[in-house]
Tab-separated table of C-alpha atoms in Angstrom:
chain	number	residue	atom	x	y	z
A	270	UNK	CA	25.288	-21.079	19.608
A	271	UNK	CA	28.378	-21.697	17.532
A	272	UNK	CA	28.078	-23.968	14.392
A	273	UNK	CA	31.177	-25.324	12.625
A	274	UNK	CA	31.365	-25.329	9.330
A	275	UNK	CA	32.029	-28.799	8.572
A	276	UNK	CA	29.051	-30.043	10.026
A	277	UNK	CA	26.772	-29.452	12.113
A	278	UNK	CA	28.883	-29.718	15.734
A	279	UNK	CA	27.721	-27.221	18.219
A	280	UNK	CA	30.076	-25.386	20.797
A	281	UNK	CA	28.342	-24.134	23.646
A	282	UNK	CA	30.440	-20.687	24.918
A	283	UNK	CA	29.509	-18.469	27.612
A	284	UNK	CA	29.213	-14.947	27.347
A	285	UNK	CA	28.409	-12.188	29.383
A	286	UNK	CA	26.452	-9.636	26.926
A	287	UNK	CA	26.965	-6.603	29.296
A	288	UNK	CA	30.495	-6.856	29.145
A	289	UNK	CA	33.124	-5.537	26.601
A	290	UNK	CA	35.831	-8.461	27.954
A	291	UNK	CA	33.568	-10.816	27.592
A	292	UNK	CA	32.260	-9.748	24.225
A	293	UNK	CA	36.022	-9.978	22.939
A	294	UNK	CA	36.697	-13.583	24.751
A	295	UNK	CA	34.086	-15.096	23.102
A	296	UNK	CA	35.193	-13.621	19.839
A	297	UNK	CA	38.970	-14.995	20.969
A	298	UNK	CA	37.624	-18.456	22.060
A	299	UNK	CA	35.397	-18.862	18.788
A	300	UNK	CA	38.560	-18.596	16.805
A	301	UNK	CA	40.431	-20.647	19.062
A	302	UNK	CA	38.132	-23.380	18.130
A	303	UNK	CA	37.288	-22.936	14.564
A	304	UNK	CA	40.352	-20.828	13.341
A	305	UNK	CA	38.473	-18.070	11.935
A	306	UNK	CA	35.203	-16.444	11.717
A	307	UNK	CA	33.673	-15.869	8.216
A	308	UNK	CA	30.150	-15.115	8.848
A	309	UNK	CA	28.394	-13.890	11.894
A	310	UNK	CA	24.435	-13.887	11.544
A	311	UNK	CA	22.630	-12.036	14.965
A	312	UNK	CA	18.998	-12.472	15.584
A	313	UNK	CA	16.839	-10.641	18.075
A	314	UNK	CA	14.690	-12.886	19.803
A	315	UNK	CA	13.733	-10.209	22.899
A	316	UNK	CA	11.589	-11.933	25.984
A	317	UNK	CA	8.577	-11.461	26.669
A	318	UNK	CA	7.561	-9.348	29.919
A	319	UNK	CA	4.075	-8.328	30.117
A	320	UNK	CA	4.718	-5.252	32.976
A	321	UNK	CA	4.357	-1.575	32.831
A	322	UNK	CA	7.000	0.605	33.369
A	323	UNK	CA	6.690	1.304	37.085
A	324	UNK	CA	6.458	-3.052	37.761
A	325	UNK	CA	9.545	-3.282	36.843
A	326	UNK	CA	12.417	-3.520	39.143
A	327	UNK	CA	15.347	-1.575	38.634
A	328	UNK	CA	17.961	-4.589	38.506
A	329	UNK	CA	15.733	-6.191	35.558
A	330	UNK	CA	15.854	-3.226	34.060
A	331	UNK	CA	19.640	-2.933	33.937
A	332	UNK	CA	19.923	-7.271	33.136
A	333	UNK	CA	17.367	-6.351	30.130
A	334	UNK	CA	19.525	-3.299	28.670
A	335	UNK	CA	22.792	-5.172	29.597
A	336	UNK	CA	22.050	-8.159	27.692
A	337	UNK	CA	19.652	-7.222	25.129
A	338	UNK	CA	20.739	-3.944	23.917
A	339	UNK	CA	24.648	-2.995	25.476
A	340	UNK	CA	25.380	-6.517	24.405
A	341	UNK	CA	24.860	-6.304	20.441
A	342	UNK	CA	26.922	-3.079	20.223
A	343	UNK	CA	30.231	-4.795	22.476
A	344	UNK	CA	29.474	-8.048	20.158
A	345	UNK	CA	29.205	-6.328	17.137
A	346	UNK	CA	32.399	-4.120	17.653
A	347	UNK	CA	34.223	-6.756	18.391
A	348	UNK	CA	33.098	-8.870	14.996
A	349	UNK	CA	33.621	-5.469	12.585
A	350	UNK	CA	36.655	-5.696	13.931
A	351	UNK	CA	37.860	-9.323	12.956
A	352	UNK	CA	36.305	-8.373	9.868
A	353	UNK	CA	38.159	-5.486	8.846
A	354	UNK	CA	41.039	-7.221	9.904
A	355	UNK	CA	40.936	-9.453	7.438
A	356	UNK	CA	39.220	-7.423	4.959
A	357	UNK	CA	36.121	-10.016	4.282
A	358	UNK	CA	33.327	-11.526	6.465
A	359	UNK	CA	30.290	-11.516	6.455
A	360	UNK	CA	27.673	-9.696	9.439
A	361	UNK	CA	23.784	-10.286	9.175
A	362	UNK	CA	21.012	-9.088	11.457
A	363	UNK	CA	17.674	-11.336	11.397
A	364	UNK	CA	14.425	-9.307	12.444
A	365	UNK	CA	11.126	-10.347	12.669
A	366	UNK	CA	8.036	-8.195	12.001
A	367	UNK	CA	6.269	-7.823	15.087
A	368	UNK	CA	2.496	-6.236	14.331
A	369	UNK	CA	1.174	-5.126	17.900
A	370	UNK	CA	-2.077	-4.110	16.317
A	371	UNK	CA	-2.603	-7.925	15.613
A	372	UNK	CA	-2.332	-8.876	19.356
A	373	UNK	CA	1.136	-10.497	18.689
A	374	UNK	CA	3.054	-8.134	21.499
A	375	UNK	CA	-0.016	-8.746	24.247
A	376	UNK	CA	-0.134	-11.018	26.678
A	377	UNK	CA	-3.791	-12.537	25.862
A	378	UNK	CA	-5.197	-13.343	29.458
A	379	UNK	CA	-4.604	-9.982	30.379
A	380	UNK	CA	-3.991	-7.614	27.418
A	381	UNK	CA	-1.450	-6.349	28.700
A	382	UNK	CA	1.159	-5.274	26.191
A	383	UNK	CA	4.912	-6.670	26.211
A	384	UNK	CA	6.273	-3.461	26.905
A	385	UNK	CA	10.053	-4.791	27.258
A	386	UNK	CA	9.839	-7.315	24.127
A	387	UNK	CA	8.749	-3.980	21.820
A	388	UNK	CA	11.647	-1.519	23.045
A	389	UNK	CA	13.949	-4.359	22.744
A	390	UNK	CA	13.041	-5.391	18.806
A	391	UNK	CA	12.920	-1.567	18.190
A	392	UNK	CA	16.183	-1.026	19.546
A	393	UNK	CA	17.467	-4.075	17.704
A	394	UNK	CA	15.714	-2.699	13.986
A	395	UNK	CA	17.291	0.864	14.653
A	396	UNK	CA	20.670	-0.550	15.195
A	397	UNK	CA	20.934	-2.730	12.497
A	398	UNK	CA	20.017	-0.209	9.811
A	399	UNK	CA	22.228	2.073	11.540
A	400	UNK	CA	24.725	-0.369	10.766
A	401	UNK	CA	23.339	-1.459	6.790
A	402	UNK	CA	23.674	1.917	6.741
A	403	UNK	CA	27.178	2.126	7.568
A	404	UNK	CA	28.164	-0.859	5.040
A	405	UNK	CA	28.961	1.627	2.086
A	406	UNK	CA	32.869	0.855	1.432
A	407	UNK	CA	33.637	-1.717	4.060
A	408	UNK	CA	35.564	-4.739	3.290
A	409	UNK	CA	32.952	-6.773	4.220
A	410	UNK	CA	29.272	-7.793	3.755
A	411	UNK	CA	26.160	-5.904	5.929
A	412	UNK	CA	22.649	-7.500	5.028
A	413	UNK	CA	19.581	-7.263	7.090
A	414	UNK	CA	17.133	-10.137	6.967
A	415	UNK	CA	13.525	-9.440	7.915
A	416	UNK	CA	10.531	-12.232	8.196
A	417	UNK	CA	6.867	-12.427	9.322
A	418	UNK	CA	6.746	-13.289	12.911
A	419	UNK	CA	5.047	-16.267	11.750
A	420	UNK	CA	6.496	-17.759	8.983
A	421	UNK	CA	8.417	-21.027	7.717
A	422	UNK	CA	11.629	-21.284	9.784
A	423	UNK	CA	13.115	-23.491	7.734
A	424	UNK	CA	12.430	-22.077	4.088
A	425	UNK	CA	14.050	-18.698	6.061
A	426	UNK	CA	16.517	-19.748	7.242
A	427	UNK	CA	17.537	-21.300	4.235
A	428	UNK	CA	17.157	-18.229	2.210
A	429	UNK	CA	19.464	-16.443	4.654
A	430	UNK	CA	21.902	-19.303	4.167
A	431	UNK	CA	21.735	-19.133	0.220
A	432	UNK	CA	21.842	-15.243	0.771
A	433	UNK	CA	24.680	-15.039	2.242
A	434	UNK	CA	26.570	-18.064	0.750
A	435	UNK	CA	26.349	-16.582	-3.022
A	436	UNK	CA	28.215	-13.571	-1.432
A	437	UNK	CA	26.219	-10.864	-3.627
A	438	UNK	CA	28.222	-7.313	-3.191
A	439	UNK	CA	25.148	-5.857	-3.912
A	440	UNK	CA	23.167	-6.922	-1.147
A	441	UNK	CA	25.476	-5.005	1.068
A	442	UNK	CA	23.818	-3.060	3.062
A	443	UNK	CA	20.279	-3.739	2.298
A	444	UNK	CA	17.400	-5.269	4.148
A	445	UNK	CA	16.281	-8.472	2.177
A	446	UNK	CA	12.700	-9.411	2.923
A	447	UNK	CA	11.539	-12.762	3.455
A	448	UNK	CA	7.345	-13.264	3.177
A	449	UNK	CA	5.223	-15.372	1.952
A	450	UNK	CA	5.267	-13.745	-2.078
A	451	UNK	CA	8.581	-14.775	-1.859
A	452	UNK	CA	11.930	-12.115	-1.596
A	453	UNK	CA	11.363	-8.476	-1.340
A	454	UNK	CA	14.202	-5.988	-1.267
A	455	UNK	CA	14.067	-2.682	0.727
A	456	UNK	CA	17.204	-0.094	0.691
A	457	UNK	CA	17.988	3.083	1.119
């Protein structure tokens, strides 16, 4: 979903995450319609699918890589470059804390654990510190955001939004933490 930002107007877009093309059309069309792209904020929200490796079929298999993992790195290619371009920007990845000790990664009729959900957030985390990692001399901002899995959405949203809003060079290429003692920050 695509938020302008005078207001809160949403433009619906389609995109095809397994796809390079359609990683840069969307990029093409979202400046077509708001005339430039200052901040892009990704979250991971990975489905649920509560099957072992051997129930699942090989076309979900490739539909969950395609759009869940091959998508983020055509998308976020596509964004670095934009940003680079024009030498400021902002790019934030949102991850939540999953704790599969706690039950929150099983499915609870059959404890059964979300084997596809897991890879998918782990594959999410490693990418976007890869990438924080990366952020050293760009032009533009890298932050991480991290919250509880259960938490107030609003209150972190909001601190995202204040986060990235006051534009802090140092924050680039850290992980902020959002909890409920208030910010922590983790870097390297």
């Amino acid at each position: 979903m695509i938020t302008q930002p005078a207001g809160n107007a949403q433009i619906s877009l389609n995109w095809n995450p397994g796809s390079p093309v359609s990683a840069r059309t969307l990029l093409l069309a979202t400046e077509n319609r708001l005339e430039r792209i200052d901040d892009a904020i990704l979250i991971c929200a990975p489905p649920s699918v509560y099957k072992s490796p051997s129930e699942l079929a090989a076309a979900d298999v490739e539909i969950l890589v395609n759009d869940h993992i091959k998508g983020w790195f055509f998308l976020v290619k596509e964004l670095v470059s934009v940003f680079k371009a024009k030498k400021a920007g902002n790019l934030a990845f949102v991850l939540s804390e999953f704790d599969a000790k706690h039950g929150l990664l099983f499915d609870t009729k059959e404890n059964r654990p979300d084997f596809v959900g897991l890879t998918i957030a782990a594959s999410f985390r490693a990418f976007s510190q890869a990438m924080l990692d990366s952020a050293i001399g760009e032009s533009f901002q890298i932050i991480g955001f991290s919250g509880p899995e259960t938490c107030d959405e609003a209150a972190f949203a909001a601190f995202i939004f204040k986060s990235i809003e006051e534009g802090n060079k140092r924050n680039t290429g850290k992980l902020l933490r959002f909890g409920k003692r208030g910010l922590s920050l983790f870097s390297r």
